[in-house]
Every structure is written in structure tokens, then in C-alpha cells.
Short mmCIF file of C-alpha atoms in Angstrom, two decimals:
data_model
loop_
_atom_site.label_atom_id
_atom_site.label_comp_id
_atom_site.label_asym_id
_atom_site.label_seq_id
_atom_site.Cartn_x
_atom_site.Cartn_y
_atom_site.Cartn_z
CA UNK A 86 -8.31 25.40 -23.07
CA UNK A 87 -9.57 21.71 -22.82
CA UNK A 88 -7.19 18.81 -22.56
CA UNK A 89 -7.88 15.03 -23.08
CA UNK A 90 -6.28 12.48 -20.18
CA UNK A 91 -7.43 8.62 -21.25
CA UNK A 92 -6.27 4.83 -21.08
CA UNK A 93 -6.99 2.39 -22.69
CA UNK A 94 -6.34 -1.62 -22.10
CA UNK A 95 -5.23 -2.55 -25.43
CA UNK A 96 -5.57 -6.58 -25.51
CA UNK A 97 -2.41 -8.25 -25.21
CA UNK A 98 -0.05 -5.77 -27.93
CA UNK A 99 2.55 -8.12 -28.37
CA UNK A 100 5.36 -7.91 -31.26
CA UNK A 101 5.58 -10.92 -33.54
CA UNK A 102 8.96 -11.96 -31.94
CA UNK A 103 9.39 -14.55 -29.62
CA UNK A 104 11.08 -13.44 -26.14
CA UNK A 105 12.55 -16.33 -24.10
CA UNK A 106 12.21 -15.00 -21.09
CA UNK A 107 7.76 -14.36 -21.15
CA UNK A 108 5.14 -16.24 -21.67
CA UNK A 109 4.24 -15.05 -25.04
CA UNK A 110 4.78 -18.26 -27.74
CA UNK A 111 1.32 -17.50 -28.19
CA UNK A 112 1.93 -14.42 -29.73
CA UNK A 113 4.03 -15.65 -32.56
CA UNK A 114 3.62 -16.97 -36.41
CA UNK A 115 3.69 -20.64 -34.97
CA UNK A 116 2.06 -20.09 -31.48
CA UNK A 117 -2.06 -20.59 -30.89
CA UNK A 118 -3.00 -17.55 -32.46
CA UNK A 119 -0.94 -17.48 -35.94
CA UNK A 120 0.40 -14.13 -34.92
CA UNK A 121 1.39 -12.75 -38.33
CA UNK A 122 3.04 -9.55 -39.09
CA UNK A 123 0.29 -8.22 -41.11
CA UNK A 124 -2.11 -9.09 -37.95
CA UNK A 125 0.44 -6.91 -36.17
CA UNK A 126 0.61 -4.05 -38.37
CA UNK A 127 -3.17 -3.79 -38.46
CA UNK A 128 -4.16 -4.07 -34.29
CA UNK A 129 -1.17 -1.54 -34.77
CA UNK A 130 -2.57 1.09 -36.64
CA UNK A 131 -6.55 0.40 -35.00
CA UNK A 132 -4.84 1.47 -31.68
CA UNK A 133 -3.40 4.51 -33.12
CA UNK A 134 -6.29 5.72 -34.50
CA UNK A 135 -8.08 5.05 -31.87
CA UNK A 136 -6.42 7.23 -29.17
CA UNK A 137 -6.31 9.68 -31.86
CA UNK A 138 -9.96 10.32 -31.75
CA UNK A 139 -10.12 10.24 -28.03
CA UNK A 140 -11.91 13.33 -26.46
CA UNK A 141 -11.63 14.99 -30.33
CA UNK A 142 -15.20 16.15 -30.14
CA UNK A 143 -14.38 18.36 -26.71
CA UNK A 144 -10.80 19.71 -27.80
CA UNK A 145 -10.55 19.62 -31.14
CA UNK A 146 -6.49 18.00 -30.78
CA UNK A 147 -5.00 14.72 -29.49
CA UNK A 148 -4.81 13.56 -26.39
CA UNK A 149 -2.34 15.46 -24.03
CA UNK A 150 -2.07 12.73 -21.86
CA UNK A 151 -2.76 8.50 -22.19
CA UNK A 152 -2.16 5.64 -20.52
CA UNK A 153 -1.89 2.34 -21.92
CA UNK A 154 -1.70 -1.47 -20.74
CA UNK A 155 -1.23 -4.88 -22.05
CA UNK A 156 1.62 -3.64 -24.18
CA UNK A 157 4.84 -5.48 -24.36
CA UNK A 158 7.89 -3.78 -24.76
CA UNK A 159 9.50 -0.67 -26.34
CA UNK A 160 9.49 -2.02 -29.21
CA UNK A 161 5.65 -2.12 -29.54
CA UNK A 162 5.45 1.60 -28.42
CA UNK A 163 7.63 2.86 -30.93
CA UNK A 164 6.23 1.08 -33.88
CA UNK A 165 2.63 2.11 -32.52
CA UNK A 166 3.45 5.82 -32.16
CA UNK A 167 4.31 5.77 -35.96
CA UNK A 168 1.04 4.69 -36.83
CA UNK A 169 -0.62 8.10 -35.26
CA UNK A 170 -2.73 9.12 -38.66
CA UNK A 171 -1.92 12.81 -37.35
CA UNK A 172 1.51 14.48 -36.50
CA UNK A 173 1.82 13.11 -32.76
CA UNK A 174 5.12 14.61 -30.33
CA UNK A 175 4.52 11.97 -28.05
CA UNK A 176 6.98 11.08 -25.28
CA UNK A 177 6.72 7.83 -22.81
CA UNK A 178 7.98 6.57 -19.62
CA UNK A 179 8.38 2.73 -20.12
CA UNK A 180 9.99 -0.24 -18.29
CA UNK A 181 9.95 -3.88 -18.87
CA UNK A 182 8.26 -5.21 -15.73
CA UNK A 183 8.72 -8.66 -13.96
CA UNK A 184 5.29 -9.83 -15.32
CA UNK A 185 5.83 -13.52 -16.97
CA UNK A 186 3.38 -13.10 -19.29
CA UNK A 187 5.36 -9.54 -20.46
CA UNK A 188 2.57 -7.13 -20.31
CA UNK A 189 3.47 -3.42 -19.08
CA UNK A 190 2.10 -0.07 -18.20
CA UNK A 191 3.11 2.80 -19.89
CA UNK A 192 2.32 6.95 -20.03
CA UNK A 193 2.56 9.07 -22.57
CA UNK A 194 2.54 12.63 -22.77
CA UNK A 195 2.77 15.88 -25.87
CA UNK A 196 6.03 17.35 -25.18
CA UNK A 197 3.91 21.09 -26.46
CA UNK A 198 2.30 20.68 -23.34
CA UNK A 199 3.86 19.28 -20.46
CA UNK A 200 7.34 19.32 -19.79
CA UNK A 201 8.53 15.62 -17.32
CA UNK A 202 10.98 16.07 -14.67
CA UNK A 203 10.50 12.55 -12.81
CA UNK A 204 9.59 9.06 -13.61
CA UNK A 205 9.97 5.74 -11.52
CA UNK A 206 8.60 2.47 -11.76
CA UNK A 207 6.98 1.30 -8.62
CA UNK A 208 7.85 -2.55 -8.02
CA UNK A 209 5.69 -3.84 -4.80
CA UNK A 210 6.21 -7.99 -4.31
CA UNK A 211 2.99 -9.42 -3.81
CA UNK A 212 2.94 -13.41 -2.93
CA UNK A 213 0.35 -15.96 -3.50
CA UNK A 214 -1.51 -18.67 -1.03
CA UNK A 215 1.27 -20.79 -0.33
CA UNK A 216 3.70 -17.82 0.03
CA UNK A 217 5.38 -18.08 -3.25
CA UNK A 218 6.16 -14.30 -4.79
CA UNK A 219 3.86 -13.25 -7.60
CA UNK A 220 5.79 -11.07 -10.61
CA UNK A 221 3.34 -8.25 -11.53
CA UNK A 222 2.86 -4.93 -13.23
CA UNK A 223 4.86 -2.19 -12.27
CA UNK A 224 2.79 1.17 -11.54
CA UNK A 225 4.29 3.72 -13.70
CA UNK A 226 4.61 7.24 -11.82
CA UNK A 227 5.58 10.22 -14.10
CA UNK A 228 5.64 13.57 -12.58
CA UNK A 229 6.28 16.87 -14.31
CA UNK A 230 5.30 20.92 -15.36
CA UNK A 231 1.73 21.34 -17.41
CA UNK A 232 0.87 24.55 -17.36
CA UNK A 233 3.45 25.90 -14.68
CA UNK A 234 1.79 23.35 -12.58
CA UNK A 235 3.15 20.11 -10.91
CA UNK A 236 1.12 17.50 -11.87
CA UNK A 237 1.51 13.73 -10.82
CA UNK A 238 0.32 10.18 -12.71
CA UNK A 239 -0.13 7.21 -12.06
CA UNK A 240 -0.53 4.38 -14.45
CA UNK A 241 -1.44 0.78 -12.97
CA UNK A 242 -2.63 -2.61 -14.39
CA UNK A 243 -4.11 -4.58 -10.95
CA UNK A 244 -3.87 -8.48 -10.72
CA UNK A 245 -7.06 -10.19 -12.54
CA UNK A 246 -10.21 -11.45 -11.12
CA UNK A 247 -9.72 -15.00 -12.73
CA UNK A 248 -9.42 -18.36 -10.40
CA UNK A 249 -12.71 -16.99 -8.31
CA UNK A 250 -10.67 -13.49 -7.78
CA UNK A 251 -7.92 -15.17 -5.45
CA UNK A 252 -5.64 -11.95 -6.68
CA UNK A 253 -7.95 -9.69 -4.46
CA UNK A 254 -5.99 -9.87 -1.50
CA UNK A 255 -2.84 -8.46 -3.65
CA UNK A 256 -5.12 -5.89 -5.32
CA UNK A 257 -5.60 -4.31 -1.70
CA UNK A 258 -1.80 -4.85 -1.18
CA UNK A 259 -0.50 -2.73 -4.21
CA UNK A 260 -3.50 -0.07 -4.10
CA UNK A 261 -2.44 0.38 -0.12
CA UNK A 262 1.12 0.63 -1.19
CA UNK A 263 0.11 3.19 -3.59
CA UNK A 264 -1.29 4.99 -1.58
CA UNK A 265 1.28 5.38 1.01
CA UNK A 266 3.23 6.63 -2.57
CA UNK A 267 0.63 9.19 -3.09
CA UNK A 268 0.28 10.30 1.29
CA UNK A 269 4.52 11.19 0.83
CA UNK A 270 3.32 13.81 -2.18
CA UNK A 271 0.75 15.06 -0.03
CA UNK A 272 2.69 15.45 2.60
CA UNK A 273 5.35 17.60 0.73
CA UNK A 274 2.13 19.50 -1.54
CA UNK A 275 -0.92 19.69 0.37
CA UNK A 276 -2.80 20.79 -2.63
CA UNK A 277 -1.16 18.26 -5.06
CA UNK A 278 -2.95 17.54 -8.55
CA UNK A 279 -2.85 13.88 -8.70
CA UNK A 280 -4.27 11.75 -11.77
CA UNK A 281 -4.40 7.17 -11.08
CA UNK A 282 -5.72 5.72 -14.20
CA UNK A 283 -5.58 2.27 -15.20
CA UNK A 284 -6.99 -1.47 -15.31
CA UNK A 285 -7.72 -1.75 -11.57
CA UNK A 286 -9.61 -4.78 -12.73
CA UNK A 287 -12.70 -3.90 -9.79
CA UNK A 288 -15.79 -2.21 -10.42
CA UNK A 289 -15.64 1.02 -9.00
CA UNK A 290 -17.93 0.32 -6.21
CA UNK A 291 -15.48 -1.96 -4.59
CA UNK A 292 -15.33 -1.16 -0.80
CA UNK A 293 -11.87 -1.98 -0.42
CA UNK A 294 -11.24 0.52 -3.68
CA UNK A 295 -12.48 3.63 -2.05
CA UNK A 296 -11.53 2.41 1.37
CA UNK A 297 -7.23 1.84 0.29
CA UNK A 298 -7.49 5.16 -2.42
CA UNK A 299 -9.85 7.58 0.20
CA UNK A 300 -12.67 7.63 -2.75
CA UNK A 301 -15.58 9.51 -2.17
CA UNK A 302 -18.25 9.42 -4.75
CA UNK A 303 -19.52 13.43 -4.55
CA UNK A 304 -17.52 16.22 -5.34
CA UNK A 305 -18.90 18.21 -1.98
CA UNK A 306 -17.55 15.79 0.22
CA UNK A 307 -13.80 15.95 -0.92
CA UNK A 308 -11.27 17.20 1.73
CA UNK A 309 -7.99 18.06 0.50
CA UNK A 310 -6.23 14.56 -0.31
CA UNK A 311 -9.40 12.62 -0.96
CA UNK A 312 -9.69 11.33 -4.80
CA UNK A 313 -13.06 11.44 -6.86
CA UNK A 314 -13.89 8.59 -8.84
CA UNK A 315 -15.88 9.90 -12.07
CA UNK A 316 -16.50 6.49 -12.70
CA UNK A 317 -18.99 5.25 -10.22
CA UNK A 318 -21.67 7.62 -11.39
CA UNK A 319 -21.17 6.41 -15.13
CA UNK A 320 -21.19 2.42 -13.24
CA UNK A 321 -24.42 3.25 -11.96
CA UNK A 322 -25.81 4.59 -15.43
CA UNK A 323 -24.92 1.24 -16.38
CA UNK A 324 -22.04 2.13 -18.67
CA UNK A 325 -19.26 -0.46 -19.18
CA UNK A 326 -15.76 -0.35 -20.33
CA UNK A 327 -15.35 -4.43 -20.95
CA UNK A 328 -17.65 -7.46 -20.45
CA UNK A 329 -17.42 -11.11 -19.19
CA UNK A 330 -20.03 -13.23 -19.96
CA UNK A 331 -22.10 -10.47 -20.70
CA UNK A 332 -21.92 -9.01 -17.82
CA UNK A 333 -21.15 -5.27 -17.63
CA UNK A 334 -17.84 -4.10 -15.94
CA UNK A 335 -16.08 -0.82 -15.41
CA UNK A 336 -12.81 -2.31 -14.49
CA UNK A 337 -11.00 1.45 -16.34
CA UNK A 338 -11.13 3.97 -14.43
CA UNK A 339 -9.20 7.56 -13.75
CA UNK A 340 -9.59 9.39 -10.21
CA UNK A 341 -8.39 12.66 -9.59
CA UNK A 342 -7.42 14.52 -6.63
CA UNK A 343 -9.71 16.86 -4.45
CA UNK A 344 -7.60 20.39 -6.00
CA UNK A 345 -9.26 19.30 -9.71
CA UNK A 346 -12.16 20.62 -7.91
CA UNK A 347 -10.78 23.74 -6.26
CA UNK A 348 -12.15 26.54 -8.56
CA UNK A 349 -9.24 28.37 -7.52
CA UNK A 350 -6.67 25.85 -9.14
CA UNK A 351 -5.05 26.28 -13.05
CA UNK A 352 -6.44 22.81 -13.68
CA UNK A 353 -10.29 21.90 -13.53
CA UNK A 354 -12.31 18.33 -13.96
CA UNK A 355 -14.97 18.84 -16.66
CA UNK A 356 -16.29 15.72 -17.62
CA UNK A 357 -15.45 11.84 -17.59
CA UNK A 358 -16.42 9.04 -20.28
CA UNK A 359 -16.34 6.08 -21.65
CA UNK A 360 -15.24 6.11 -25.52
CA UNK A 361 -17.91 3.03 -26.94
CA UNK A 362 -18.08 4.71 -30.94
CA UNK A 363 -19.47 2.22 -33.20
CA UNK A 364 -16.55 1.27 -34.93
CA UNK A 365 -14.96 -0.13 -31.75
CA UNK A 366 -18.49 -2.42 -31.33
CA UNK A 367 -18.76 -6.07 -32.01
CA UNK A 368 -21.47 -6.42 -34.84
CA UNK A 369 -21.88 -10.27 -33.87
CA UNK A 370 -25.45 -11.48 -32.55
CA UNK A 371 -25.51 -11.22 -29.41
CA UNK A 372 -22.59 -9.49 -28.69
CA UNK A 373 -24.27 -5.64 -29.76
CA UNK A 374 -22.25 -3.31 -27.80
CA UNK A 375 -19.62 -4.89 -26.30
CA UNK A 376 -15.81 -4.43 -27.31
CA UNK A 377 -14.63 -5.56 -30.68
CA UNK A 378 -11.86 -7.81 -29.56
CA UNK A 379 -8.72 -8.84 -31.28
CA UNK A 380 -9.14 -12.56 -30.10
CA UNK A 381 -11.95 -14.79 -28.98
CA UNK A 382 -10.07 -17.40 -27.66
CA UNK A 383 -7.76 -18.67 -30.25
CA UNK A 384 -9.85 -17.18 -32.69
CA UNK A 385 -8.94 -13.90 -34.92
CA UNK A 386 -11.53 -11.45 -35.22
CA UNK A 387 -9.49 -8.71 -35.74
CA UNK A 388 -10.80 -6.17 -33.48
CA UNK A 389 -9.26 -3.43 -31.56
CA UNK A 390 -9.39 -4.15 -28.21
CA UNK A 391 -11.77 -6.14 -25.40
CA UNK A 392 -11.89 -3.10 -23.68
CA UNK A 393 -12.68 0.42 -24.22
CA UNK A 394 -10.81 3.29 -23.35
CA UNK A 395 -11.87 5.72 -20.74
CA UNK A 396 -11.35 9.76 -20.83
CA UNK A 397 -11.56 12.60 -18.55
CA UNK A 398 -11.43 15.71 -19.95
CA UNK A 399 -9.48 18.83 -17.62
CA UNK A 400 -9.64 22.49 -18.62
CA UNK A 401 -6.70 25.14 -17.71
CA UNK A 402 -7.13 28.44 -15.91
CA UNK A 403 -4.62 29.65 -18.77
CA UNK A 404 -4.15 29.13 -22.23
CA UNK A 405 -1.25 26.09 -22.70
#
């Protein structure tokens, strides 16, 4: 049986109410971007139907597993998950992180599937030039049983590459803290199955991404807590998940752990994408085949997201 894992950056999914405590007045009926209720209600039920489709065409069923970022609260997640245009038996690990602007990570999983058993919400401080601490996204860690396996994820949402990337340097602080997160489950299960998906805002050609996660771009060369990054093949076929001034990114990525290779495991790496259907296209001159966004600016054009979501789909030994 084939099983869908994705994420997807959904573009700032904010609720229409205004929190005093984030920076999101612009995300309200009066702010910059006249954020209505019917606005709402429609980037709402785009997003649903989205995921929905995700990895359809290879398994026939929802996702079994999906990350999400750029969402902000519980709120949000609960309203989305009624918008599923199929029945969905979705559960989520959530927390409100300390990010001003109130953006979070989240995973989501069908209960018919995988049962959870642990959850945290990894908070590493990460300060700026002048030594002044930075409030970011928390990495969301869910662990649990699919298919009488253990199976660990991690959901993440990296610092941006805006003021001439100055956030690298705490990029390469939370992915080395990770992995020292992800060397203590090795250490405990050698042959741990291990998914990281998120926003890691890089390309996935970074040095210092393979170098802090133990990447290693062919499936031959993996040793036994080395991850595989599906995505810098698809980077080098020139596929893109977002764009900045037209240039091509693939800042969404999911790596998996050597034992998704290990023909001997109950869980087996298939095949990786990047879901780009038409209706998630901008149809604007000029802007043919990049993301549909939900903003330009201050600017509604009602889109889904300015990014695409990424898959991976895994296949089980057994039937579950």
C-alpha cells in the first residue's frame, strides 16, 4: 500500500481576528490587506482542497501524513480541517510559538493509520548581530506507531533569507540543534525511520544543509543515520517550489532517513515531487508557472499559496 507524506507553506493563514500580542493588524478587516471573512473562508477552503489532491494520482486516498506552515493558531486549523471536500480523520500536534509575527508549524496525521504516542515542541533561542534574542518557529516533533513501526517527524519553518540572508547564521544554529535531537533517536534506534519536512528556506544544495543534517545526494552512499534529500535531484531538473524575482527556489523540502532505503524495512521511499497542477499557477504575463499567491504586496489576488507543496510518496511492506 502507498501512502502520501507532504507540506505545504500556506502564505500567511491568519484568522480575521486581531491578536494583541503578534504582529498581524495586517491581517484584519481594517489592516493593509482588507482581510475580510469571506477572503478567509475562501484561502480556507483552496487549502483544503488542495492537500486533498496531494499524491491522489499514486494512492488513490488523502494524505496520511502533512505538514503545514505559516498558519496561525488553532483556531485556523480547526476551521481549515472542516473545509476537507472529503471525509478527513485528521489529528494535529500544534503550539503557539514565540514568533511575533504568529506564524506556526504544525503536523497532521489519519488516526486509520498511525496511532501518536509523543509530541514536543522544540524551542532553540537564536540571537541576532547585536546579541539581542530572536523569537522563532518552534520545530514540531511528533513520534508514533504506523504500521507497527516507530516512525519520527519533524516539521520546521527556518528563519528567511530577507535583509541579504543575515538569518543564515541561525539557520545553521537550529538545523545543528536538530540534529543533535535526531543523533539521541539514533542513538536509542539505530535503524530509526526519520521524516524532516518543512520551509528550510535554502536551496537544497546548501553546503551547510547537508553538512548540519549528514545529506548525501545518492541513495548508495547512505550509512545508517545519513538522510537523503529527494529534493536536490528535482533542484537540478530545475523544478521549483516558490520564486523571488523570478528566480527558481526549492526552499520545501522532505529528507528521509537511510532505513527508507533498507529493502528489508516495512516502510520504503518511492518517489518525491513537487505538486505545480495548473490550478495552483498564476495565469498573469509573465508570471506562467509560478505560485498563485494570495497577496502581491498589499494586493488581493486571491490565490492559494506563494508556494507549492512538496510530496514524497512511501509504500508499506504490509497492508495498513
Amino acid at each position: 500500500m502507498h501512502h502520501t507524506i507532504a507540506f505545504y507553506n500556506v502564505e500567511n493563514l491568519y484568522d480575521i481576528v486581531k491578536d494583541k500580542n503578534k504582529l498581524d493588524d495586517d491581517y484584519t478587516y481594517y489592516g493593509k490587506k482588507s482581510w475580510t471573512l469571506n477572503r478567509y473562508k475562501h484561502k480556507l477552503i483552496k487549502i483544503a482542497k488542495t492537500i486533498s489532491l496531494i499524491g491522489e494520482e499514486e494512492t488513490s486516498r488523502l494524505p496520511t501524513f502533512f505538514g503545514l506552515c505559516e498558519i496561525e493558531n488553532k483556531k485556523v486549523i480547526e476551521e481549515l480541517l472542516k473545509e476537507f471536500p472529503f471525509r478527513a480523520n485528521y489529528g494535529y500536534v500544534h503550539t503557539d510559538s514565540l514568533d511575533e509575527r504568529g506564524i506556526d508549524t504544525a503536523f497532521f496525521y489519519n488516526k486509520e493509520f498511525f496511532t501518536l504516542e509523543k509530541y514536543d515542541f522544540i524551542r532553540i533561542p537564536v540571537y541576532n548581530n547585536q546579541g539581542v534574542r530572536d523569537y522563532t518557529r518552534d520545530i514540531t516533533y511528533a513520534q508514533g506507531k504506523f504500521v507497527g513501526k516507530d516512525i519520527h517527524f519533524f516539521v520546521l519553518h527556518l528563519p528567511s533569507k530577507r535583509e541579504n540572508d543575515s538569518n543564515k547564521p541561525k539557520r545553521i544554529v537550529l538545523l545543528h540543534k536538530l540534529r543533535e535531537r535526531i543523533d539521541e533517536i539514533f542513538n536509542n534506534e539505530c535503524d530509526a525511520q526519520i521524516i524532516i519536512m518543512g520551509d528550510l528556506n535554502e536551496n537544497p544544495t546548501a553546503e551547510y544543509l547537508t553538512k548540519e543534517l549528514h545529506c548525501k545526494k545518492y541513495e548508495s552512499d547512505l550509512n545508517s543515520t545519513d538522510f537523503y534529500n529527494p529534493y536536490e535531484n528535482l533542484y537540478s531538473e530545475r523544478k521549483y517550489s516558490t520564486y523571488h524575482h523570478k528566480k527558481g527556489l526549492l526552499f520545501d523540502q522532505i529528507l528521509l532517513s537511510a532505513s527508507f532505503f533498507n529493502k528489508e524495512s516495512q516502510l520504503i521511499y518511492k518517489k518525491a515531487e513537487i505538486f505545480n497542477k495548473s490550478y495552483l499557477q498564476n495565469k498573469e504575463r509573465g508570471k506562467l508557472g509560478t505560485p498563485w499567491r494570495t497577496y502581491t504586496g498589499s494586493r488581493y489576488l486571491g490565490g492559494y499559496s506563494d508556494h507549492y507543496p512538496v510530496y514524497v510518496v512511501i509504500e508499506t511492506a504490509n497492508q495498513g
